[in-house]
């Protein structure tokens, strides 16, 4: 992406779907997923991947894990290092290639900023990157450690009630640890924090289970489900040629898969600890293939590991910045006003996603198609947090479009103030104590003045995050 001017091209999480992909589903989330659009397998679009393909001389494709608005993701076996990886292949159009290059720069900074800091593992790790030349153009391939489903999927399981507060504390503490590293050690603004960009960790044995499912399907001569393969249009070949080609491919794949499974068994016997490659600070709490359904963290207290993902909108402090960042419900006040932003914008987003994890609803409930979306967003902020000081309002380049000379919104007059504590008690039926403690944690993260807003380090010291120890 071109970044010669002070601001990069406008590219927010709202106008372009997040690049995070619907990855693995731990047992409690196993379900059929939607398919990528077949029509997007064209010049500038997706690369047609086939089960059994090999990339970069080492990554052997086993099955599809999911897809995003500009990429597909595949479970692969790394034939060099002998472990599973997730291969993300982006569409070939230049806009996606440029985004990938920017993300690669950011991920390399994260990998190398402080190798001794365990908090660097709170962000997904880029293991490799390379180019793929295919029928639809040149694509970028990004190799990551394999992760699980995103927290948005987990929230869906809660049926709009949110997660247990103990689980919310566990998740938010890890997010803040990741942000502390990004902000302090890397000077990086993530720019798009939301549940979709927080991924649950899984253990290597879960990846083995995914590969085993493919082996079982082939063993019984059953066609692979659509969710495991590319939704690419069929090649124009005679039915006989297709059958012969498929037979050869299946035969080769079965043989390769057996070698992989044999290698896994040998590794288990030689050194059981080798099988866990999540590199999480506490690998023992990552999701395993034998987790029982009743341990669904959408309903019961459960130790879990999450990682921050999707750094497509990330930028470095002191470098070129995007004009607009953050998906709408998580967008900070300064970004709405068109004012300068820094790492504190991520803290505002963290407050919003914390509220969503705890209640199942957005902190600021915004609808598509509104006549004055920014004003409506600001109106809800004012209702919850009070009037925005004129000095802060006037710091933004968009302020004259949103506020009049009396420091009132241009088009919205009727406001209905309600404190965060009252909102939690009246709308979500929280106890007085829970509401007070939760509000005390969130409000410093929602300070209008970015210089007074709590930092990730300060948030980590808050008493609310320590309540799990007393349970």
PDB file of C-alpha atoms in Angstrom, residues 21 27 34 52-53 68 78 128 131 162 164 168 211 218 321 403 429 458:
ATOM      1  CA  UNK A  21     -10.810 -16.058   8.495  1.00  0.00           C
ATOM      2  CA  UNK A  27     -15.673 -29.196  19.520  1.00  0.00           C
ATOM      3  CA  UNK A  34     -20.463 -20.750   4.466  1.00  0.00           C
ATOM      4  CA  UNK A  52      -2.558 -32.444  -1.824  1.00  0.00           C
ATOM      5  CA  UNK A  53      -0.954 -29.351  -3.369  1.00  0.00           C
ATOM      6  CA  UNK A  68     -12.166 -14.219   4.465  1.00  0.00           C
ATOM      7  CA  UNK A  78       5.108 -28.406   7.196  1.00  0.00           C
ATOM      8  CA  UNK A 128       6.876 -17.560   6.744  1.00  0.00           C
ATOM      9  CA  UNK A 131       4.739 -15.586  -3.501  1.00  0.00           C
ATOM     10  CA  UNK A 162     -22.467 -12.671  26.809  1.00  0.00           C
ATOM     11  CA  UNK A 164     -19.272 -15.600  32.086  1.00  0.00           C
ATOM     12  CA  UNK A 168     -14.244 -12.175  30.105  1.00  0.00           C
ATOM     13  CA  UNK A 211      -6.261 -34.166   9.498  1.00  0.00           C
ATOM     14  CA  UNK A 218     -10.923 -40.895   2.050  1.00  0.00           C
ATOM     15  CA  UNK A 321      -1.322   6.598   9.471  1.00  0.00           C
ATOM     16  CA  UNK A 403     -21.027  20.028  15.962  1.00  0.00           C
ATOM     17  CA  UNK A 429     -30.082  -6.850  35.208  1.00  0.00           C
ATOM     18  CA  UNK A 458      -2.475   0.619  33.861  1.00  0.00           C
TER      19      UNK A 458
END
